């Protein structure tokens, strides 16, 4: 059954939406009309330019309200999520004890020129984040955090050296899609060395989600509001599955 | 709380002048009644509902008397005779009149009614219900929320959408929900009936809508374990009727200000002062907080230059309320953050004015309005204006804190606008939690000087209003630069000088009840 | 020649745009995906849901950035504006003196249930607005301001009574398009009484513009940032034109 | 300006301890040079440009010596011999080396160069240009803008887009424009050449880009009739080289902080302290304000718990700068508004910390950073966070006021984000114009107590750093909870202990020039 929805201002299906943007043209009546036309070209009706402002002689800024003309059907929207049940730290530790006869090695880094470590530290370090301990504190897990600005080659070399089971990559800077470039290179590197199947490779960062990760060829992806247990739940199950069927 | 070194003698003098102003209007009020006062009395007798043409029965009775007899004797006169004769409940009497089965004009020429006491049995259920509602409210208020109380409006025009918005807002942290009225209602000389879904810029104030919203808010109040207050408007041509409805349905606050109606709705001043008096007595009796409308002056006049008019009006409103036996703790006197943001030191002046109101009316649950006039379509700028207002509200300990909407200049609030407003207020309340305790103002600085000068200007203005009388002052456009004539404006035809036989048993009972109370 | 433009974030044609809206569904992964899908259905790419928040169990709020896929051509965008040259107060007074042999009567009101007077006062009253005097102060103009909440019938009656040349209508409340309804009724009233040609009728208010005015059958429309001289410039020329050719 | 009743003795003690910490590192610095210091010296000799493989000539010379001879003797040793022999300008010498027409290793075993004075004629043009640039800056600054100076960043990655953004921002009221660097640059051990259009999260710092932006800003500065300051980064592996380039192109400020590089870029500490010293001497000589990076600590560590680490680091940075002959008026010590907005009274603590910095470093043009860490995708909330920060900046008289962007958590600023930030700051600056003069803090209140406790914690921390030495303290992760080893990190291979024959004529000339000056 179709489930048609539109945005909601204060009445069901009123379709109300707010927009703002800059146009590379002067701020005047024609600018406003152009802004309106642009928004109308997006399928928005009752367009009201509630604010216009010159940013420079040939740049103008607009704030606009309007009504989305066509509803969308959300019935078939499916969400790519990591579909493991999330386990607690205790449960993960018990799971490892039961299913594996060795310590699992997780190696992680913020790669390329990315110097942001707070995200990967949140997942890996003792202290964790928002009161959730990091992997370092998990019994049965050896967590090796290489820090930031680690190039893809170094990460792979270290992963092999430490007999890692899981590789964790953090990417924060996304300007001009530098993260996509960097992540793709890592997958290519693994494939070139015929090592893709050797590791569970997980990525994370503020603009990362599971569907992007899958698209790029990783095993999983985690964005904001994820903690060590989310990652570990996925990783240990994936490893168990791998050891059971792959080898 | 004395941060501004205000001169207490000036304050006392201003208060005394205001008392004289209000007392002189009160003399006029006491001599008059209005169709709305009489309809309110009908409602207290349990008369409710509409006839086949959707005319409310209170209107049917009052219009019947007005058209066929002499309303200056009051509905009590006619109804008490009718009750004595027919032994039917007032509602039945009303229906009989509607069906032309009864003509009250037959009692017109009779002497002062000896049957007034017969009305009491019909008033009692309503009075009891009001008392119960008051008790319920007081019990709930045992767990009061932290002030400033976060007040937001809903204004979809549709009571059922309003409920959704109100419930969402309460869950997001709102303490007070005001259901804004549709644009036309204050000029209607009757109160629409039933649940309504068609309003512009607001939803009809009807007793059914009150009840619907009250149920929804009680529910969310239980869930949230804190009181959620409900507000509507005892304002316009039906002030006192709506006050009755609000009391019956346990509203917690009522916008209620004759001056607002005079200035912004062009309602006749005689009419609305009379209506206001009865409505305030009802609210006082019912424990309902009123909200006055001085803030609105600054949407028309300059907020810096005319700040003293707000203060003068608050002094007058305080006296009107006292005359209606209202406790100071129910007087939500209005003021606002409306200085042009382009003015240097605007924040300092706003702090001065807000703190001044707080110090002059220490017991009043002040109603503090956000910037509206200088809000623009730049919603991001609007967020900052609201934040500065919120800082002021928190730092000067305002009580009723109307949250500014980032889309003030654009539309009545969307659900998300309200949510953003609540987050803004909550963040500021937390970030500035103990700020006011931490800071002192320079005794010789501009904040202190500003407050002192506004007080002294207000004091002067009050003197001049006293000298000419409030009616004349309003004719001269003393507030909001708006001139209104004593004999023009809407609703004058509904004013009647009380006849010698006139009685208003509701007023009498409530006043008596409060005599021990105040 | 085509003049294709797209929104501007920080690089020409990067197409960057910000949106926000509420959906009448729960705030969760599916909600986010639906918000994304909705924005994509508007022809926006690289959609990034940067903020999501529950407003209630079945209402969720989103802030989104994305890239407008298709540029629009602004070459043919024309703007309906009042195309009179704007005269100063002095020039208008001189113009009236020269072209008319009687005082011109302007009658104005905020109509229907609209109680907002600040806008019409800004145009009509002595004091004016932002330092620009109102019509009342213009020599050769008699300005009659009926105030607010004036119903259409009363306005017309008063206009006839005062032999008005110009009728000014202010409308501020626009919720559920009440202003459209109210304004349309006035035009219908004029037409019903065969009086449309009798007056120059001008409307104004925060959501009024010239094109809306023309669409509804008025002579002109003025929004924010217009003052008495804008209105008077248009009105006196229109009246002159009318007296020259119509009669 | 004493609002916090800070104990001046504690301040003096902390300053003395910091001096001891810096002096002990200075001993180490004075004994060492780095490849970047030597390349900076080359640039001062007029060596510029790149070879066919895009390798900058300063690198060609220095690498040549490093690979074929003994760099510990310094480039001056080799070049002075080469000049004496070949009579070519240094640039020509560099090109000869690149073409393998000259091998400097021939001078390796020679005695201390008797030709060092020959270098002076080649240094003079650059020194003169720097002096002229300094004079130009000082003339323009005769008409200084009101503090806080509004500082915004541009970061498109493309210098030509940066120019558009910068010009627009200046017209909208920005006082300072910082061109952010591309993410990778600080780890490059060379400075790219020419105008560039390809950067990620920022634009390459090149001398050509500096010049291009300077021209554009001079133009808009003339139009606006107020100085528009230009900022870049003398930071990373090429600190001192970029300091030279900035001095030549009349930049006004330079982000410059070894501690930042150590902690956030994993640059080797020995390397960067040495580089920093020379870069600060150059900036001091050139009248360029430095900006230190303590604010960054709070993006990694908790801003409430670790506030004292910022203050301790500022004390140390002040001493490092003094050792480099820098005037206090050029020390843009960094701090930030980064307390979690969820913390009650966050604003009070921020005010306390900001006012504390102001009182402890009264002459410093403090650099105050906006909230970044706790900014979220909720841009409307972000606007409020920035407004509170702006209030703090204005009310505690900060000098360099980095404006927060509502989209901080999302992307590098759009043109409109910057415009909104400027409007936010301008509105606050006006609304709160005289606020700080008007208010006093309660002497026994929490604001005063907070400042006092941060100072005393900083004092203790300094003592413990002094006891273990700064290198060891950094190994222990004293700042931003980040541990760095003395012998790991990028760039250690570029550090050399000075040979007995080592000379740095630039350092000598500049120090001599400043001796009369400080
Ligand atoms: C802190 C910070 C810094 C600090 C970093 C300190 C450090 N020790 O990491 C400093 C000051 C050094 C810094 C520098 C720069 N920064 Co910065 N920085 C930030 C800031 C303020 C917060 C980031 C953060 O720590 N978030 C908190 C963490 C916990 O969140 P998170 O990373 O999303 O992590 C969570 C999830 O994503 C997930 N996760 C993250 N990684 C991983 C990995 C795995 C495997 C898994 C499973 C999960 C996972 O789990 C975490 C917990 O839930 C943001 C702005 C903002 N408010 O977001 C800018 C920001 C990220 N920085 C930015 C930039 C551009 C820079 C610079 C490049 C600027 C410059 N040119 O100088 C520099 C250089 C750094 C570089 N080369 O990378 C931009 C990026 C723009 C973009 N989208 O491309 C931002 C958005 C600011 C901006 N608007 O310009 N920055
Ligand atoms: C002041 C004000 C009031 C005052 C009005 C006082 C008075 N004496 O006018 C009071 C407090 C009484 C008031 C009440 C209400 N208001 Co009111 N009010 C405003 C406010 C804050 C400012 C409007 C204003 O004065 N603007 C300044 C003037 C100068 O601007 P302007 O009208 O655009 O006029 C300029 C041009 O448009 C043009 N112009 C205007 N008219 C004309 C006419 C002609 C002929 C020409 C040529 C030009 C012209 O020239 C002017 C100068 O450039 C706005 C919010 C805002 N910031 O915009 C809300 C606002 C207009 N109010 C609103 C509402 C809903 C109400 C109420 C209905 C709420 C209620 N249910 O209680 C009530 C009742 C009023 C009613 N029935 O109409 C809404 C309207 C929503 C909508 N779009 O439909 C707004 C937008 C607030 C909101 N977000 O909810 N309000
Ligand atoms: C005292 C008072 N009454 C009433 C109103 C609302 O108007 P209306 O009576 O037109 O619904 C206001 C609006 O602000 C007010 O302040
Ligand atoms: C002192 C200092 N240097 C440098 C930078 C910038 O980083 P990078 O050197 O990586 O370009 C910052 C950023 O905030 C800083 O504070």
PDB file of N, CA, C and O in Angstrom, chain A residues 18 22 51 53 55-57 59 61 113 115 118 149 173 175-176 178 207, chain D residues 155-156 171-172 183-184 187 199-201 265 409-410 412 416 419-420 423:
ATOM      1  N   UNK A  18      11.399  24.964   4.123  1.00  0.00           N
ATOM      2  CA  UNK A  18      12.232  26.175   4.174  1.00  0.00           C
ATOM      3  C   UNK A  18      13.497  25.906   3.377  1.00  0.00           C
ATOM      4  O   UNK A  18      14.056  24.806   3.431  1.00  0.00           O
ATOM      5  N   UNK A  22      22.477  30.930  -1.964  1.00  0.00           N
ATOM      6  CA  UNK A  22      23.040  32.126  -2.580  1.00  0.00           C
ATOM      7  C   UNK A  22      22.966  31.953  -4.093  1.00  0.00           C
ATOM      8  O   UNK A  22      23.096  30.834  -4.591  1.00  0.00           O
ATOM      9  N   UNK A  51      13.290  36.645   2.639  1.00  0.00           N
ATOM     10  CA  UNK A  51      14.464  37.473   2.923  1.00  0.00           C
ATOM     11  C   UNK A  51      15.397  37.450   1.737  1.00  0.00           C
ATOM     12  O   UNK A  51      15.636  36.392   1.152  1.00  0.00           O
ATOM     13  N   UNK A  53      19.191  39.411   0.392  1.00  0.00           N
ATOM     14  CA  UNK A  53      20.285  40.211   0.926  1.00  0.00           C
ATOM     15  C   UNK A  53      21.463  40.149  -0.030  1.00  0.00           C
ATOM     16  O   UNK A  53      21.773  39.078  -0.567  1.00  0.00           O
ATOM     17  N   UNK A  55      25.244  39.832  -0.836  1.00  0.00           N
ATOM     18  CA  UNK A  55      26.479  39.406  -0.173  1.00  0.00           C
ATOM     19  C   UNK A  55      27.660  40.126  -0.801  1.00  0.00           C
ATOM     20  O   UNK A  55      28.717  40.254  -0.198  1.00  0.00           O
ATOM     21  N   UNK A  56      27.477  40.531  -2.034  1.00  0.00           N
ATOM     22  CA  UNK A  56      28.462  41.314  -2.750  1.00  0.00           C
ATOM     23  C   UNK A  56      27.737  41.800  -4.008  1.00  0.00           C
ATOM     24  O   UNK A  56      26.559  41.491  -4.196  1.00  0.00           O
ATOM     25  N   UNK A  57      28.415  42.536  -4.861  1.00  0.00           N
ATOM     26  CA  UNK A  57      27.700  43.096  -6.011  1.00  0.00           C
ATOM     27  C   UNK A  57      27.017  42.009  -6.837  1.00  0.00           C
ATOM     28  O   UNK A  57      25.916  42.209  -7.335  1.00  0.00           O
ATOM     29  N   UNK A  59      26.491  38.715  -5.837  1.00  0.00           N
ATOM     30  CA  UNK A  59      26.067  37.552  -5.055  1.00  0.00           C
ATOM     31  C   UNK A  59      24.893  37.954  -4.173  1.00  0.00           C
ATOM     32  O   UNK A  59      24.963  38.990  -3.499  1.00  0.00           O
ATOM     33  N   UNK A  61      21.679  36.488  -1.473  1.00  0.00           N
ATOM     34  CA  UNK A  61      21.303  35.391  -0.579  1.00  0.00           C
ATOM     35  C   UNK A  61      19.796  35.441  -0.340  1.00  0.00           C
ATOM     36  O   UNK A  61      19.225  36.518  -0.187  1.00  0.00           O
ATOM     37  N   UNK A 113      45.492  12.393   4.870  1.00  0.00           N
ATOM     38  CA  UNK A 113      45.976  13.594   5.553  1.00  0.00           C
ATOM     39  C   UNK A 113      45.047  13.982   6.683  1.00  0.00           C
ATOM     40  O   UNK A 113      45.198  15.026   7.304  1.00  0.00           O
ATOM     41  N   UNK A 115      43.623  14.515  10.076  1.00  0.00           N
ATOM     42  CA  UNK A 115      44.251  14.593  11.395  1.00  0.00           C
ATOM     43  C   UNK A 115      43.234  14.491  12.524  1.00  0.00           C
ATOM     44  O   UNK A 115      43.561  14.723  13.678  1.00  0.00           O
ATOM     45  N   UNK A 118      39.523  12.342  17.190  1.00  0.00           N
ATOM     46  CA  UNK A 118      38.526  12.210  18.263  1.00  0.00           C
ATOM     47  C   UNK A 118      37.536  11.086  17.944  1.00  0.00           C
ATOM     48  O   UNK A 118      37.141  10.323  18.823  1.00  0.00           O
ATOM     49  N   UNK A 149      46.606  10.681  10.244  1.00  0.00           N
ATOM     50  CA  UNK A 149      47.517  10.958   9.140  1.00  0.00           C
ATOM     51  C   UNK A 149      48.302   9.714   8.752  1.00  0.00           C
ATOM     52  O   UNK A 149      49.476   9.801   8.385  1.00  0.00           O
ATOM     53  N   UNK A 173      37.405  14.625   7.229  1.00  0.00           N
ATOM     54  CA  UNK A 173      37.403  15.673   6.206  1.00  0.00           C
ATOM     55  C   UNK A 173      36.779  15.098   4.934  1.00  0.00           C
ATOM     56  O   UNK A 173      37.190  14.038   4.453  1.00  0.00           O
ATOM     57  N   UNK A 175      35.667  17.411   2.338  1.00  0.00           N
ATOM     58  CA  UNK A 175      35.591  18.445   1.310  1.00  0.00           C
ATOM     59  C   UNK A 175      36.060  17.895  -0.019  1.00  0.00           C
ATOM     60  O   UNK A 175      37.053  17.162  -0.094  1.00  0.00           O
ATOM     61  N   UNK A 176      35.353  18.240  -1.068  1.00  0.00           N
ATOM     62  CA  UNK A 176      35.625  17.737  -2.412  1.00  0.00           C
ATOM     63  C   UNK A 176      35.753  16.210  -2.430  1.00  0.00           C
ATOM     64  O   UNK A 176      36.539  15.653  -3.195  1.00  0.00           O
ATOM     65  N   UNK A 178      37.196  14.098  -0.612  1.00  0.00           N
ATOM     66  CA  UNK A 178      38.513  13.519  -0.403  1.00  0.00           C
ATOM     67  C   UNK A 178      38.421  12.180   0.332  1.00  0.00           C
ATOM     68  O   UNK A 178      39.250  11.283   0.126  1.00  0.00           O
ATOM     69  N   UNK A 207      30.286  11.783   8.237  1.00  0.00           N
ATOM     70  CA  UNK A 207      29.495  11.712   7.002  1.00  0.00           C
ATOM     71  C   UNK A 207      29.485  10.306   6.407  1.00  0.00           C
ATOM     72  O   UNK A 207      29.206  10.111   5.232  1.00  0.00           O
TER      73      UNK A 207
ATOM     74  N   UNK D 155      38.234  29.079   2.709  1.00  0.00           N
ATOM     75  CA  UNK D 155      38.810  27.728   2.650  1.00  0.00           C
ATOM     76  C   UNK D 155      38.283  26.957   1.456  1.00  0.00           C
ATOM     77  O   UNK D 155      37.958  25.784   1.552  1.00  0.00           O
ATOM     78  N   UNK D 156      38.250  27.612   0.306  1.00  0.00           N
ATOM     79  CA  UNK D 156      37.651  26.917  -0.837  1.00  0.00           C
ATOM     80  C   UNK D 156      38.612  25.926  -1.475  1.00  0.00           C
ATOM     81  O   UNK D 156      38.204  25.064  -2.235  1.00  0.00           O
ATOM     82  N   UNK D 171      33.742  43.347   2.699  1.00  0.00           N
ATOM     83  CA  UNK D 171      32.687  44.340   2.479  1.00  0.00           C
ATOM     84  C   UNK D 171      31.570  44.194   3.500  1.00  0.00           C
ATOM     85  O   UNK D 171      30.902  45.157   3.864  1.00  0.00           O
ATOM     86  N   UNK D 172      31.354  42.974   3.935  1.00  0.00           N
ATOM     87  CA  UNK D 172      30.303  42.746   4.931  1.00  0.00           C
ATOM     88  C   UNK D 172      30.770  43.108   6.340  1.00  0.00           C
ATOM     89  O   UNK D 172      29.994  43.022   7.288  1.00  0.00           O
ATOM     90  N   UNK D 183      44.453  20.354   3.815  1.00  0.00           N
ATOM     91  CA  UNK D 183      44.735  19.422   4.912  1.00  0.00           C
ATOM     92  C   UNK D 183      46.148  18.874   4.945  1.00  0.00           C
ATOM     93  O   UNK D 183      46.711  18.683   5.992  1.00  0.00           O
ATOM     94  N   UNK D 184      46.723  18.584   3.817  1.00  0.00           N
ATOM     95  CA  UNK D 184      48.017  17.893   3.846  1.00  0.00           C
ATOM     96  C   UNK D 184      49.217  18.787   4.041  1.00  0.00           C
ATOM     97  O   UNK D 184      50.300  18.312   4.381  1.00  0.00           O
ATOM     98  N   UNK D 187      52.409  18.805   6.631  1.00  0.00           N
ATOM     99  CA  UNK D 187      53.379  17.706   6.661  1.00  0.00           C
ATOM    100  C   UNK D 187      54.311  17.707   5.453  1.00  0.00           C
ATOM    101  O   UNK D 187      55.210  16.863   5.356  1.00  0.00           O
ATOM    102  N   UNK D 199      42.838  22.398  -3.432  1.00  0.00           N
ATOM    103  CA  UNK D 199      43.114  22.073  -2.038  1.00  0.00           C
ATOM    104  C   UNK D 199      41.900  21.424  -1.407  1.00  0.00           C
ATOM    105  O   UNK D 199      40.787  21.547  -1.924  1.00  0.00           O
ATOM    106  N   UNK D 200      42.108  20.730  -0.302  1.00  0.00           N
ATOM    107  CA  UNK D 200      41.004  20.072   0.398  1.00  0.00           C
ATOM    108  C   UNK D 200      40.823  20.717   1.771  1.00  0.00           C
ATOM    109  O   UNK D 200      41.718  20.641   2.600  1.00  0.00           O
ATOM    110  N   UNK D 201      39.717  21.320   1.997  1.00  0.00           N
ATOM    111  CA  UNK D 201      39.491  21.965   3.296  1.00  0.00           C
ATOM    112  C   UNK D 201      40.353  23.192   3.470  1.00  0.00           C
ATOM    113  O   UNK D 201      40.482  23.727   4.570  1.00  0.00           O
ATOM    114  N   UNK D 265      49.521  17.458  14.638  1.00  0.00           N
ATOM    115  CA  UNK D 265      50.055  17.026  13.351  1.00  0.00           C
ATOM    116  C   UNK D 265      51.149  15.998  13.534  1.00  0.00           C
ATOM    117  O   UNK D 265      51.771  15.588  12.569  1.00  0.00           O
ATOM    118  N   UNK D 409      29.801  22.216  11.913  1.00  0.00           N
ATOM    119  CA  UNK D 409      29.865  20.752  11.935  1.00  0.00           C
ATOM    120  C   UNK D 409      29.674  20.143  10.557  1.00  0.00           C
ATOM    121  O   UNK D 409      29.697  18.920  10.416  1.00  0.00           O
ATOM    122  N   UNK D 410      29.497  20.973   9.548  1.00  0.00           N
ATOM    123  CA  UNK D 410      29.078  20.444   8.259  1.00  0.00           C
ATOM    124  C   UNK D 410      30.125  20.608   7.155  1.00  0.00           C
ATOM    125  O   UNK D 410      30.579  19.640   6.564  1.00  0.00           O
ATOM    126  N   UNK D 412      33.271  23.508   5.301  1.00  0.00           N
ATOM    127  CA  UNK D 412      33.991  24.773   5.402  1.00  0.00           C
ATOM    128  C   UNK D 412      33.025  25.854   4.909  1.00  0.00           C
ATOM    129  O   UNK D 412      32.156  25.587   4.086  1.00  0.00           O
ATOM    130  N   UNK D 416      27.518  32.581   2.337  1.00  0.00           N
ATOM    131  CA  UNK D 416      26.389  33.046   3.151  1.00  0.00           C
ATOM    132  C   UNK D 416      26.592  32.729   4.634  1.00  0.00           C
ATOM    133  O   UNK D 416      26.130  33.470   5.500  1.00  0.00           O
ATOM    134  N   UNK D 419      28.570  35.500   5.943  1.00  0.00           N
ATOM    135  CA  UNK D 419      27.762  36.724   6.050  1.00  0.00           C
ATOM    136  C   UNK D 419      26.892  36.665   7.303  1.00  0.00           C
ATOM    137  O   UNK D 419      26.758  37.644   8.045  1.00  0.00           O
ATOM    138  N   UNK D 420      26.310  35.513   7.557  1.00  0.00           N
ATOM    139  CA  UNK D 420      25.485  35.369   8.758  1.00  0.00           C
ATOM    140  C   UNK D 420      26.332  35.535  10.006  1.00  0.00           C
ATOM    141  O   UNK D 420      25.904  36.137  10.988  1.00  0.00           O
ATOM    142  N   UNK D 423      26.967  39.192  10.575  1.00  0.00           N
ATOM    143  CA  UNK D 423      25.785  39.889  11.087  1.00  0.00           C
ATOM    144  C   UNK D 423      25.567  39.570  12.563  1.00  0.00           C
ATOM    145  O   UNK D 423      25.203  40.438  13.357  1.00  0.00           O
TER     146      UNK D 423
END
